[in-house]
mmCIF file with all atom_site columns, C-alpha atoms in Angstrom:
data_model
loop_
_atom_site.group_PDB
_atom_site.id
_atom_site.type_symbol
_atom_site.label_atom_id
_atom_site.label_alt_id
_atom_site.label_comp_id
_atom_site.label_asym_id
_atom_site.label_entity_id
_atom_site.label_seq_id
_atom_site.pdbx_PDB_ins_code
_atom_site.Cartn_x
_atom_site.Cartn_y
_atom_site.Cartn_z
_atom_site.occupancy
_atom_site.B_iso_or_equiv
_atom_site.pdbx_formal_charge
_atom_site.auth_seq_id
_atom_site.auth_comp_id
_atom_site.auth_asym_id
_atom_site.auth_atom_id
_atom_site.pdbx_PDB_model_num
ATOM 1  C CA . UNK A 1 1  ? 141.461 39.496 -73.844 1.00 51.00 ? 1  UNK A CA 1
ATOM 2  C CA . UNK A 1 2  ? 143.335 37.344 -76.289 1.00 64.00 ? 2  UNK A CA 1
ATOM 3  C CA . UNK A 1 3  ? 144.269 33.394 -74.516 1.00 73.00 ? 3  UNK A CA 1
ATOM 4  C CA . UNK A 1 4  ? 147.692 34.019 -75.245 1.00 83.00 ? 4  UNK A CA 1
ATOM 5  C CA . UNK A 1 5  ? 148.077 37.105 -73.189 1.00 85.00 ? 5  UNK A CA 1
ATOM 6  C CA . UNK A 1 6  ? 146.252 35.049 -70.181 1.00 87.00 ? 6  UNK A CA 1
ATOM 7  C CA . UNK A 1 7  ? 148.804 32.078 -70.713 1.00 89.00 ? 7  UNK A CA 1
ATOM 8  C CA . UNK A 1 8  ? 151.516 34.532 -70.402 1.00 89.00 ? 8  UNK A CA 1
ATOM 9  C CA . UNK A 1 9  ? 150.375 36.485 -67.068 1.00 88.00 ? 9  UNK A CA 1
ATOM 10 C CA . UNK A 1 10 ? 150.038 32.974 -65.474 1.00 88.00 ? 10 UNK A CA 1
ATOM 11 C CA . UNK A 1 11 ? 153.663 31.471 -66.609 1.00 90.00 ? 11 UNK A CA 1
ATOM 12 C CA . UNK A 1 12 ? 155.097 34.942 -65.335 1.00 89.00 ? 12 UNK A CA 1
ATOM 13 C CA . UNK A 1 13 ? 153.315 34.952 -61.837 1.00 88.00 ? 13 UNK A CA 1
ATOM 14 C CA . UNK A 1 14 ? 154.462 31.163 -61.567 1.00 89.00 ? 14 UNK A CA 1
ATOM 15 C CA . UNK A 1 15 ? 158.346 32.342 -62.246 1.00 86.00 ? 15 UNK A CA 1
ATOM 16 C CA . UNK A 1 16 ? 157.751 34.899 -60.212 1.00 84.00 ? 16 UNK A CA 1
ATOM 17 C CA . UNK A 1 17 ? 156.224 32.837 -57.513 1.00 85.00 ? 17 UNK A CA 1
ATOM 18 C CA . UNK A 1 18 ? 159.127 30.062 -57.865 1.00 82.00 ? 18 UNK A CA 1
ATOM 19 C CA . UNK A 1 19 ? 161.952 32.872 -57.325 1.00 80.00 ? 19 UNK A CA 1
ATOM 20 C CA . UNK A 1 20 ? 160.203 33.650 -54.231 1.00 78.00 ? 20 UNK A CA 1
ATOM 21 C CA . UNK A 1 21 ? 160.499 30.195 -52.980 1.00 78.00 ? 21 UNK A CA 1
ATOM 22 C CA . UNK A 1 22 ? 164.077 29.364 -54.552 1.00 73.00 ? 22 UNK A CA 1
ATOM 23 C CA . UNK A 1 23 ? 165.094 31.996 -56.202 1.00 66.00 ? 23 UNK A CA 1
ATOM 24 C CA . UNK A 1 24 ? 167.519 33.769 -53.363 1.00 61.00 ? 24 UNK A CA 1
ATOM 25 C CA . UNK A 1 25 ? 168.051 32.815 -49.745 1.00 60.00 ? 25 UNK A CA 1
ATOM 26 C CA . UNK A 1 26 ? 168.248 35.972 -48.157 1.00 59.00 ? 26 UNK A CA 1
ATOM 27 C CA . UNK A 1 27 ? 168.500 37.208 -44.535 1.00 57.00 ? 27 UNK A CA 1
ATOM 28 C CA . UNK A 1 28 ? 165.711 38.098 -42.482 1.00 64.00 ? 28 UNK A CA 1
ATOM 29 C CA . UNK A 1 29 ? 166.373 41.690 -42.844 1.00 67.00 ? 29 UNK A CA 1
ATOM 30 C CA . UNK A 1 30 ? 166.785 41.763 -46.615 1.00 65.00 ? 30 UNK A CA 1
ATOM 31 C CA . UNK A 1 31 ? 164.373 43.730 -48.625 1.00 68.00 ? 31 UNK A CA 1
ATOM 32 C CA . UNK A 1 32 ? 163.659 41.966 -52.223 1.00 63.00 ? 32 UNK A CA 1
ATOM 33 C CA . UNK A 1 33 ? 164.427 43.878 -55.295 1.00 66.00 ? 33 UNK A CA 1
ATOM 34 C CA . UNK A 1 34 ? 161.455 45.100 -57.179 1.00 67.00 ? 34 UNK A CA 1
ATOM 35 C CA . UNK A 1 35 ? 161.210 43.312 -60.744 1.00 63.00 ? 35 UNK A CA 1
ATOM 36 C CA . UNK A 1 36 ? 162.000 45.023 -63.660 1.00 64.00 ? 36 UNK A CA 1
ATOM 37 C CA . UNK A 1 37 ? 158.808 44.569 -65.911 1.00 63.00 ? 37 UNK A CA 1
ATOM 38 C CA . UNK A 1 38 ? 155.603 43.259 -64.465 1.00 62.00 ? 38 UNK A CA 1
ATOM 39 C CA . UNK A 1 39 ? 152.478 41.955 -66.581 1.00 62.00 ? 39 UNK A CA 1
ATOM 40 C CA . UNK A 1 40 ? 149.331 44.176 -66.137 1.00 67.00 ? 40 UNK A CA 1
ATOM 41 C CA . UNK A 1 41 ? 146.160 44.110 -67.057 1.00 66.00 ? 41 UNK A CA 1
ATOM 42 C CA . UNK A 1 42 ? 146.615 46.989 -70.125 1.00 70.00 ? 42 UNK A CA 1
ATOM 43 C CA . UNK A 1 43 ? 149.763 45.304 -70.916 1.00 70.00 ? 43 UNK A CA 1
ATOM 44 C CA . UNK A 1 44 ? 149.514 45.454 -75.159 1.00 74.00 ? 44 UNK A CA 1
ATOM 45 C CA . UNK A 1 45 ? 150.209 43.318 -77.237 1.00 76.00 ? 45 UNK A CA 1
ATOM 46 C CA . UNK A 1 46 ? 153.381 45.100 -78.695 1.00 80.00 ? 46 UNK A CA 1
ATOM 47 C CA . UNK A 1 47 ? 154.753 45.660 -75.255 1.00 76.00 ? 47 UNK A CA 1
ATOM 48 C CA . UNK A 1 48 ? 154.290 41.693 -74.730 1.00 74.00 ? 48 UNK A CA 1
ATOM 49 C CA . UNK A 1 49 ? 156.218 40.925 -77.651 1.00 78.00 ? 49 UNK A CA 1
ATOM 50 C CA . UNK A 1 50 ? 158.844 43.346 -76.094 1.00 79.00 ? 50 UNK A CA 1
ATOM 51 C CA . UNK A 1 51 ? 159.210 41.015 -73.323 1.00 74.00 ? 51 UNK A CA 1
ATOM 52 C CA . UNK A 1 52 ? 159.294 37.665 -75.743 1.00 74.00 ? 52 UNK A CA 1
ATOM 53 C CA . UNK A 1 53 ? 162.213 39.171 -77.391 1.00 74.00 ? 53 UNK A CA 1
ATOM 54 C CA . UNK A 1 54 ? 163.952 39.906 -74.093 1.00 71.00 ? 54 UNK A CA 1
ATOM 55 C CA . UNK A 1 55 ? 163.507 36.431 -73.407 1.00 65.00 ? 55 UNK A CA 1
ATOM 56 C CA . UNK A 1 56 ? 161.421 36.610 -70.173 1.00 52.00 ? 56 UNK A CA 1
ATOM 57 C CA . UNK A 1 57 ? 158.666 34.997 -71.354 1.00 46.00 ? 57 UNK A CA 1
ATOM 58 C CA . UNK A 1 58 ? 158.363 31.842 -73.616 1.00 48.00 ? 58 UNK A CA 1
ATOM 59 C CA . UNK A 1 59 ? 155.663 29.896 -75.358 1.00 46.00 ? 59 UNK A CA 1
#
């Protein structure tokens, strides 16, 4: 697996992780919303790029 693809599962897991810790202060009985796009494991290259030029990842 490519070093770039690695560098971006880790910066999205540590957004991901921050918005759980700051993102939203919610009730007790809130359920959190479900993200839109998650980074897998057979995430491809092309479908990476899509999210680079959505602007939720960066370099």
């Amino acid at each position: 697996m490519p070093e770039s693809n690695e560098s971006i599962r880790r910066y999205a897991s540590s957004l991901n992780q921050l918005d759980r810790m700051f993102g939203h202060h919610r009730d007790s009985d809130t359920i959190p919303e479900e993200t839109e796009k998650q980074i897998r494991a057979g995430r491809t290259n092309e479908e990476l790029e899509e999210l680079e030029d959505d602007g939720l990842t960066r370099e």
